[in-house]
PDB file of C-alpha atoms in Angstrom:
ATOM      1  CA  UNK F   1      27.204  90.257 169.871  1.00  0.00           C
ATOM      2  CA  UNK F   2      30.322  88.647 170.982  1.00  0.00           C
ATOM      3  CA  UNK F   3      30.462  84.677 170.425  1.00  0.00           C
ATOM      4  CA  UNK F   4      32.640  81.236 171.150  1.00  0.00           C
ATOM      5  CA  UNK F   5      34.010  80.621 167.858  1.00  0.00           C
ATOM      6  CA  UNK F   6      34.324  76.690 167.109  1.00  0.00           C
ATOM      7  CA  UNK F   7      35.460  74.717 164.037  1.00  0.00           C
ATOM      8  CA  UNK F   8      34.917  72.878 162.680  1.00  0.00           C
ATOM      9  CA  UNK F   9      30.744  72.105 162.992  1.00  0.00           C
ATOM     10  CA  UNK F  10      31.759  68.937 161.719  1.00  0.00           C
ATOM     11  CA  UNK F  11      33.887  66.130 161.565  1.00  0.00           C
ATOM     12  CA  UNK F  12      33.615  62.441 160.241  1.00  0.00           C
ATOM     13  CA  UNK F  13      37.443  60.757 160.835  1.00  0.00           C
ATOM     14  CA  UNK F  14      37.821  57.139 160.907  1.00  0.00           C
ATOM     15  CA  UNK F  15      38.711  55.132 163.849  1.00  0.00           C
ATOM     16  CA  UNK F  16      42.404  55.245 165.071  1.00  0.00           C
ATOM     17  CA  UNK F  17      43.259  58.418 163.427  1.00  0.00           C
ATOM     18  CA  UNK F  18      44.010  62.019 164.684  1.00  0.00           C
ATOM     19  CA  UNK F  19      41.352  64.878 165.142  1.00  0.00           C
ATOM     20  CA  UNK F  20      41.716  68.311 166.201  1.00  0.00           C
ATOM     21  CA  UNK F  21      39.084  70.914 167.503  1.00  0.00           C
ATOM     22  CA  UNK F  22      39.485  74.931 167.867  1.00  0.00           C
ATOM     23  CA  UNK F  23      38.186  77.396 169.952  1.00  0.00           C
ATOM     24  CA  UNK F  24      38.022  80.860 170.002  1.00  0.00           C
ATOM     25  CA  UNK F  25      36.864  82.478 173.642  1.00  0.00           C
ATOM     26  CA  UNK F  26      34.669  85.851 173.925  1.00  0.00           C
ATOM     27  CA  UNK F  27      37.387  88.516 174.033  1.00  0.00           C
ATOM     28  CA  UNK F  28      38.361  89.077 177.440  1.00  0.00           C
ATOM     29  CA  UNK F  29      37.557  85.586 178.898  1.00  0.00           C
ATOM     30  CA  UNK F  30      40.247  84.188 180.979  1.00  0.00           C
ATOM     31  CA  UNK F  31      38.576  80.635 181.943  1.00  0.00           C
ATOM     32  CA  UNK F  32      37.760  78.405 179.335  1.00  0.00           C
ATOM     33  CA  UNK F  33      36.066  75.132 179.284  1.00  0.00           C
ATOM     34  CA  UNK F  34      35.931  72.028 176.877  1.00  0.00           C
ATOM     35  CA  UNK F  35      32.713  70.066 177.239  1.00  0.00           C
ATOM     36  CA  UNK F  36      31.655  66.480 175.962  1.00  0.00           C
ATOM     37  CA  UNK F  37      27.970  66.470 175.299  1.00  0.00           C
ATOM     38  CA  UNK F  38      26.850  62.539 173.927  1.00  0.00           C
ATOM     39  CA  UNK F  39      23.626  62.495 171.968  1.00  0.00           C
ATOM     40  CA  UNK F  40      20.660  62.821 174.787  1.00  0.00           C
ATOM     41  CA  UNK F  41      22.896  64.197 177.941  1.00  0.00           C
ATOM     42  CA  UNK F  42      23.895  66.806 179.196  1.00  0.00           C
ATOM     43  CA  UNK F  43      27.154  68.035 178.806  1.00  0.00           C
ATOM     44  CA  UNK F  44      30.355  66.939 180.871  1.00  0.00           C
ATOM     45  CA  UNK F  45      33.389  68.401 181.609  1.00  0.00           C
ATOM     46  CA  UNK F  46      36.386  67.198 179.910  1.00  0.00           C
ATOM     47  CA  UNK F  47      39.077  70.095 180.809  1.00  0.00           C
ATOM     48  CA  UNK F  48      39.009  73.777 182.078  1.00  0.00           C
ATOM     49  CA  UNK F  49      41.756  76.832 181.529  1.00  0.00           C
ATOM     50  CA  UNK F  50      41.958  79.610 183.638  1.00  0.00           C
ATOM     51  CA  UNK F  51      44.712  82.113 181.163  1.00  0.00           C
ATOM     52  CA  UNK F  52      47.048  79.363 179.171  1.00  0.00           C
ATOM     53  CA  UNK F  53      47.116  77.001 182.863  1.00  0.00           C
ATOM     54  CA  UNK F  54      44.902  73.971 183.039  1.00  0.00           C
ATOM     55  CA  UNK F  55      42.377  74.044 186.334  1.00  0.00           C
ATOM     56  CA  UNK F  56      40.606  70.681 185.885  1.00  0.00           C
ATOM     57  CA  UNK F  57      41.900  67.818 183.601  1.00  0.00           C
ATOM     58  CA  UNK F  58      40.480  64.948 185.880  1.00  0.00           C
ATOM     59  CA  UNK F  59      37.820  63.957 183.095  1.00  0.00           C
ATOM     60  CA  UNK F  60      40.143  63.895 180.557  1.00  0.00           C
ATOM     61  CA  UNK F  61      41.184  60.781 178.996  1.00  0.00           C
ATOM     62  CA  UNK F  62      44.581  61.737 178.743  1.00  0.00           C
ATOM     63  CA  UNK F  63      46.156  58.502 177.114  1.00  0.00           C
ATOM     64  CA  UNK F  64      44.119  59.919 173.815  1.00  0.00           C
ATOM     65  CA  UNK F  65      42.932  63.608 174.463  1.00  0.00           C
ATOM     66  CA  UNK F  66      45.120  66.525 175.027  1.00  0.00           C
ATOM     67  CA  UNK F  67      44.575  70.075 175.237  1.00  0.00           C
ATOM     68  CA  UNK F  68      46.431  73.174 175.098  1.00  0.00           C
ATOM     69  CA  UNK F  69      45.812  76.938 175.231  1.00  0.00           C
ATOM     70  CA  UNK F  70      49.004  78.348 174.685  1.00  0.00           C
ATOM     71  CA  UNK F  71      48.568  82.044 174.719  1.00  0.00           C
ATOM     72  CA  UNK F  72      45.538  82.275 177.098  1.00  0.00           C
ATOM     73  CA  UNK F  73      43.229  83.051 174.444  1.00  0.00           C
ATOM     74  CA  UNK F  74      42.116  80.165 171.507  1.00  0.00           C
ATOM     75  CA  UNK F  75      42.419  76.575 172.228  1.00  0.00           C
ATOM     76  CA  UNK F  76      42.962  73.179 170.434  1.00  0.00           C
ATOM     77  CA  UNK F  77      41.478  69.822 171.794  1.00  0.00           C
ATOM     78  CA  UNK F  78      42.785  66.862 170.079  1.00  0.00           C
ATOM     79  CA  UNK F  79      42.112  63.623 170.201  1.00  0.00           C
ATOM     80  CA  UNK F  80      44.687  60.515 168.951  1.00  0.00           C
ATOM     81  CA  UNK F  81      43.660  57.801 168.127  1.00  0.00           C
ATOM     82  CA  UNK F  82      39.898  58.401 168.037  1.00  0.00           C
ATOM     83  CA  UNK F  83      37.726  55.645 168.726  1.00  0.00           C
ATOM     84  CA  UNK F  84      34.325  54.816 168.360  1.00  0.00           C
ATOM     85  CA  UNK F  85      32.851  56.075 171.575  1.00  0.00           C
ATOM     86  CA  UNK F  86      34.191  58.991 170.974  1.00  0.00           C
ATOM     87  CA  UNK F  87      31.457  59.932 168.500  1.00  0.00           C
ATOM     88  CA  UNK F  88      29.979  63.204 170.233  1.00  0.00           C
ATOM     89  CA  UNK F  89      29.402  66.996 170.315  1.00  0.00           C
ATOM     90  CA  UNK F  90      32.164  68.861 171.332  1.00  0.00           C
ATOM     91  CA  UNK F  91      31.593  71.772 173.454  1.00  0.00           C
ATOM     92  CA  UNK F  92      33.616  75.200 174.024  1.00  0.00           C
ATOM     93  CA  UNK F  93      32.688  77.730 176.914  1.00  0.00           C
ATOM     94  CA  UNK F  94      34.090  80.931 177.989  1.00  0.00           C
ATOM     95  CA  UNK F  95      33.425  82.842 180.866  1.00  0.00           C
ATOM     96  CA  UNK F  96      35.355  85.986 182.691  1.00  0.00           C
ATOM     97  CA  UNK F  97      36.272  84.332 185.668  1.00  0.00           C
ATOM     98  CA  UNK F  98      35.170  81.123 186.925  1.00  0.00           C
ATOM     99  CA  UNK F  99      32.441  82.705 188.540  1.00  0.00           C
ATOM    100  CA  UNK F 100      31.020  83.920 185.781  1.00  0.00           C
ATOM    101  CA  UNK F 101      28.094  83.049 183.530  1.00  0.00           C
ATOM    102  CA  UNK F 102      29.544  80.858 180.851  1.00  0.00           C
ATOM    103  CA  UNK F 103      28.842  81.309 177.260  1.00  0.00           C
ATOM    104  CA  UNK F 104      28.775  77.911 174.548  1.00  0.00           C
ATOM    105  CA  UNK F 105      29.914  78.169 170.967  1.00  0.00           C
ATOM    106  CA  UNK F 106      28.006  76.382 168.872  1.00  0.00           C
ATOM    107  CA  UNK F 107      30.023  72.847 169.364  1.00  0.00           C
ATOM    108  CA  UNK F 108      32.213  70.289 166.838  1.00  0.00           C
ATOM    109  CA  UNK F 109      30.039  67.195 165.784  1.00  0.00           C
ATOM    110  CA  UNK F 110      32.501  64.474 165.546  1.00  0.00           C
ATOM    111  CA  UNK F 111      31.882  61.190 163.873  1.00  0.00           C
ATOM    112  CA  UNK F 112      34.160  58.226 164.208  1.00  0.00           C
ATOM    113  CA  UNK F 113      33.294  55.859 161.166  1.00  0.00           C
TER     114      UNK F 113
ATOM    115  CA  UNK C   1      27.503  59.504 190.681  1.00  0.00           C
ATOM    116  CA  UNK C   2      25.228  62.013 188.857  1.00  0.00           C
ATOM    117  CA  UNK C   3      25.364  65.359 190.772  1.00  0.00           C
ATOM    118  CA  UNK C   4      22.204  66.906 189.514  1.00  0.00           C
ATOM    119  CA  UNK C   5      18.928  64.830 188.972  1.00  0.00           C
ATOM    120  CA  UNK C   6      16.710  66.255 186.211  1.00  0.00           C
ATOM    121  CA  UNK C   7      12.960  65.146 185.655  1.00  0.00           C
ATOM    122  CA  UNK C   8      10.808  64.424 183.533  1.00  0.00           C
ATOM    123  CA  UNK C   9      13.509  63.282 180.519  1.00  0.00           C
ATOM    124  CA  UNK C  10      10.569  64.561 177.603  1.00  0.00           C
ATOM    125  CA  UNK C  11       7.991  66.598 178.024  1.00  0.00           C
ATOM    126  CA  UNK C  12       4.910  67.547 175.954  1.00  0.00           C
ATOM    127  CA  UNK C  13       2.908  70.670 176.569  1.00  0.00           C
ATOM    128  CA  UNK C  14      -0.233  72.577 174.997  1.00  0.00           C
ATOM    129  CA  UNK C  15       0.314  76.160 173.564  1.00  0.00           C
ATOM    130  CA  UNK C  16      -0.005  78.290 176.322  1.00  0.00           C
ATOM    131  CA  UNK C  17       0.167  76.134 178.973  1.00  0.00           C
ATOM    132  CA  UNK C  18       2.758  75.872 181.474  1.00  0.00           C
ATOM    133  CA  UNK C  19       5.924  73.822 181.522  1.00  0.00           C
ATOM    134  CA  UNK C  20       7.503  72.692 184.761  1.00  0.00           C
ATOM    135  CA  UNK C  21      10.965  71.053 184.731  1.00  0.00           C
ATOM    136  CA  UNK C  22      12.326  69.741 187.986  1.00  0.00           C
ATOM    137  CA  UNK C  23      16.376  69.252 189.422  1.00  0.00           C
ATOM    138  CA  UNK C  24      17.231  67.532 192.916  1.00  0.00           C
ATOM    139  CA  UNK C  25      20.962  68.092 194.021  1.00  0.00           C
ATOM    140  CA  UNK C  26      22.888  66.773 196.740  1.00  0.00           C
ATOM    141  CA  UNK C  27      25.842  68.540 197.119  1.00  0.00           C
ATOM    142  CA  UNK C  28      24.973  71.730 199.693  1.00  0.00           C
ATOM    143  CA  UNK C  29      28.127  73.691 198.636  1.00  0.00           C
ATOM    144  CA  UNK C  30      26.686  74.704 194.937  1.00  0.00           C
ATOM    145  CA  UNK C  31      26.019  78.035 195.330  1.00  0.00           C
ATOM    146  CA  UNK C  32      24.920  78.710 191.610  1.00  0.00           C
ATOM    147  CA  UNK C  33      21.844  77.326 189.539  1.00  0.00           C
ATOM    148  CA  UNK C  34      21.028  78.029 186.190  1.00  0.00           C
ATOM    149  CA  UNK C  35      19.263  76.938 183.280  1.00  0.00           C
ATOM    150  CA  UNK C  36      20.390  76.537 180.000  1.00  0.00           C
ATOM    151  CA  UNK C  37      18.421  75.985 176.672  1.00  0.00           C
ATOM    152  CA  UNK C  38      19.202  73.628 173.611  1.00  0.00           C
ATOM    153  CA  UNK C  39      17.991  73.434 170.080  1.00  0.00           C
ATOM    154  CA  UNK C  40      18.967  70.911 168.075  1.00  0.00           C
ATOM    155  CA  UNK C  41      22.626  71.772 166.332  1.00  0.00           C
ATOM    156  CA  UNK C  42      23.155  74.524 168.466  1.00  0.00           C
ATOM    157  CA  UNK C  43      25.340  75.119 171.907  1.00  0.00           C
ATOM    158  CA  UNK C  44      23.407  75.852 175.182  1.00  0.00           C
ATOM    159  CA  UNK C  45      22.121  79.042 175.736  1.00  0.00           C
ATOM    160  CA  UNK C  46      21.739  80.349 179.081  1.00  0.00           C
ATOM    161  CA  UNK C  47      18.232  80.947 179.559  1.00  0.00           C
ATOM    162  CA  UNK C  48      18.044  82.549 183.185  1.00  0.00           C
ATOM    163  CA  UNK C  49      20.052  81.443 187.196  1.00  0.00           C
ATOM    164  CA  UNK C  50      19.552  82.130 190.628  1.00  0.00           C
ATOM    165  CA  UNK C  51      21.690  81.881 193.676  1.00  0.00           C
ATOM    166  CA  UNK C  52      20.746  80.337 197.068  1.00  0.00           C
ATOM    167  CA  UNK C  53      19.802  83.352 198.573  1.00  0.00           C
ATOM    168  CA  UNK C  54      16.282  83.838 196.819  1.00  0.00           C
ATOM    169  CA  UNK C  55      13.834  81.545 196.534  1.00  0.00           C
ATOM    170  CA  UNK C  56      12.374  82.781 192.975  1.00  0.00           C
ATOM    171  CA  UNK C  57      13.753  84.525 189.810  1.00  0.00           C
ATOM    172  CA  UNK C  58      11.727  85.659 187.521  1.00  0.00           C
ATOM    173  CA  UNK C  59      12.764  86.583 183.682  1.00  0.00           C
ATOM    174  CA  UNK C  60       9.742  87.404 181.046  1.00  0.00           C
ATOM    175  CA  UNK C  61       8.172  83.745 181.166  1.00  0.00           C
ATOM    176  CA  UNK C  62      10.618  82.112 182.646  1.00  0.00           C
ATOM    177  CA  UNK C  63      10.795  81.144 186.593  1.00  0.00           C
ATOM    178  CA  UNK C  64      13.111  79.480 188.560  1.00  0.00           C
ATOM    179  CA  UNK C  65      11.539  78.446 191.824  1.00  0.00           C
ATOM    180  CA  UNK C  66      14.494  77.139 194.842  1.00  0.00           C
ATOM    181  CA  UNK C  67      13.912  75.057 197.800  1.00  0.00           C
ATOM    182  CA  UNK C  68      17.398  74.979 199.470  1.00  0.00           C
ATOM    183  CA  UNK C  69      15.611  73.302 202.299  1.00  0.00           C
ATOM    184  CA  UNK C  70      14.262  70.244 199.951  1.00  0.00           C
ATOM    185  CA  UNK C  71      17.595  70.574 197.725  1.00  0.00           C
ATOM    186  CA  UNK C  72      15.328  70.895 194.598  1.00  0.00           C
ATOM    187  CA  UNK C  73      14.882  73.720 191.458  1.00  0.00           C
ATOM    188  CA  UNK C  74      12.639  74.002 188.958  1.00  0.00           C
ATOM    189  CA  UNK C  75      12.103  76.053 185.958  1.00  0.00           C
ATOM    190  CA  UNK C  76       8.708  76.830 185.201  1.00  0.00           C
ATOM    191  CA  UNK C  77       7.717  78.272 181.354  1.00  0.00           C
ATOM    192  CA  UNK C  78       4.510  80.372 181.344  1.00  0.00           C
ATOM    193  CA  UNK C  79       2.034  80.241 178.050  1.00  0.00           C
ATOM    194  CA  UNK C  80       4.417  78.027 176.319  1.00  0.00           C
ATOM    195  CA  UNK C  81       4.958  78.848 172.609  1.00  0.00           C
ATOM    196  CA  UNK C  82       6.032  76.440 169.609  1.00  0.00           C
ATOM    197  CA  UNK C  83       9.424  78.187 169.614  1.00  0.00           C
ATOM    198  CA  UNK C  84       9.888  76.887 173.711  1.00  0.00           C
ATOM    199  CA  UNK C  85      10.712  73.602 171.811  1.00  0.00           C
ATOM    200  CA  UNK C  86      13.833  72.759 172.863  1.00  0.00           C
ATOM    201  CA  UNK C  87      15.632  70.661 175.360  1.00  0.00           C
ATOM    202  CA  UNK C  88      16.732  72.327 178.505  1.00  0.00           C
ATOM    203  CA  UNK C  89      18.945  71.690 181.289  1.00  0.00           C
ATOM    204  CA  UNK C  90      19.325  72.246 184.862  1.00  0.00           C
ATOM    205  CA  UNK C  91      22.951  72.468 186.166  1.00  0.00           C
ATOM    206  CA  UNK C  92      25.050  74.102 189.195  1.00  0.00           C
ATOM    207  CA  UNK C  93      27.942  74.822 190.614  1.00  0.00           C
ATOM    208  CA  UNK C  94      30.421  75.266 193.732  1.00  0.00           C
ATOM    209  CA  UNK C  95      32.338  78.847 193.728  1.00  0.00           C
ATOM    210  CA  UNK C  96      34.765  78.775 191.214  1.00  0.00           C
ATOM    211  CA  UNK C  97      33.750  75.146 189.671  1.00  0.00           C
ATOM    212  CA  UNK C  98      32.622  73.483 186.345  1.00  0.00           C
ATOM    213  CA  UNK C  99      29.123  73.649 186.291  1.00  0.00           C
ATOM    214  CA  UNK C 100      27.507  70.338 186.001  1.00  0.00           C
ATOM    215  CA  UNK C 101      24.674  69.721 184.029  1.00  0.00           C
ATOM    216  CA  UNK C 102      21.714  67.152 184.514  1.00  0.00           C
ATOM    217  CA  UNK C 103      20.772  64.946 182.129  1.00  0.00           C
ATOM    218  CA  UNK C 104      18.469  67.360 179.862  1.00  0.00           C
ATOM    219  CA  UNK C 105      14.362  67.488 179.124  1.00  0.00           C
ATOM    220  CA  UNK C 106      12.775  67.509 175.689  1.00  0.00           C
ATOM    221  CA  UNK C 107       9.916  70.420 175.962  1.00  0.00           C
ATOM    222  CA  UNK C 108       7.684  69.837 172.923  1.00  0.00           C
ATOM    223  CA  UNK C 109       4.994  72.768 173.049  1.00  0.00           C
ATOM    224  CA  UNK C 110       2.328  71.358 170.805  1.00  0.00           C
ATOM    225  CA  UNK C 111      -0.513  73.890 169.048  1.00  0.00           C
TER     226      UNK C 111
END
């Protein structure tokens, strides 16, 4: 069965330096999403891709988070320099179209120590 | 602003009982409601959706009931099990959209 590919599960990085996330989409999926989902809520949008062109960035903290998806198919969230708060589960969807049903990989615990 | 309202937070149930987890939206133009499941370590799962145009959806034990007059959803789970432990979430969407997700429920299904 086809899956959202994430790595890595986890991540401890101390505060101020750089971490990076990857995703890898179902096959075929042209929107992806990157999701923030804090201990005890529900996740929350941070940026969506429709191909390699961003759709929704408004969440994103963009004076320390970037995204990219260069060739429309795997991703790379980053994060520079990570602070405290930033200590989360980091979500990847997929989905054909942004109608679609979207699928979650299995997330990036981050710790910021 | 939270978009989607989700009740009760935790939620403890006998085996074989039913479950009943509630959402309240305000936003008329979502057109898409599903549920997704949790367990701990793991990504959401979608578990089952409906649109506005039906007021029920049924999947195995799973139901989503939809008021679109009252603005409210609910998933119910029929003879819960032990593996129904999980958290759960309600979320929905405008055509073409993020979904948004409410704030999660802790089912514990108890034998």
């Amino acid at each position: 069965e086809a899956e959202v590919a994430q790595s890595p599960r986890y991540k401890i990085t101390e505060k101020s330096q750089a971490v990076a996330f990857w995703c890898d989409p179902i096959s075929g999926h042209a929107t992806l999403y990157w999701y923030r989902q804090i201990l005890g809520q529900g996740p929350e949008l941070l940026v969506q891709f429709q191909d390699e062109s961003v759709v929704d960035d408004s969440q994103l903290p963009k004076d320390r988070f970037s995204a990219e998806r260069l060739k429309g198919v795997d991703s790379t969230l980053k994060i520079q320099p990570a602070e405290l708060g930033d200590s989360a589960m980091y979500l990847c969807a997929s989905s054909f179209n942004r109608d679609a049903e979207a699928f979650f990989g299995q997330g990036t615990r981050l710790t910021v120590v | 602003q939270q978009q989607v309202k989700q009740s009760p937070q935790s939620l403890i149930v006998q085996k074989g009982g039913i479950s009943i987890i509630n959402c309240a939206y305000e936003n008329t133009a979502f057109d898409y409601f599903p549920w997704y499941q949790q367990f701990p370590g793991k990504g959401p799962a979608l578990l089952i959706a409906i649109r506005p145009d039906v007021s029920e959806k049924k999947e195995g034990r799973f139901t989503i009931s939809f008021n679109k007059s009252a603005k409210q959803f609910s998933l119910h789970i029929m003879d819960s099990q032990p593996g129904d432990s999980a958290t759960y979430f309600c979320a929905a969407r405008v055509l073409n959209t993020p979904l948004v997700f409410g704030k999660g429920t802790r089912l514990s299904v108890i034998a």
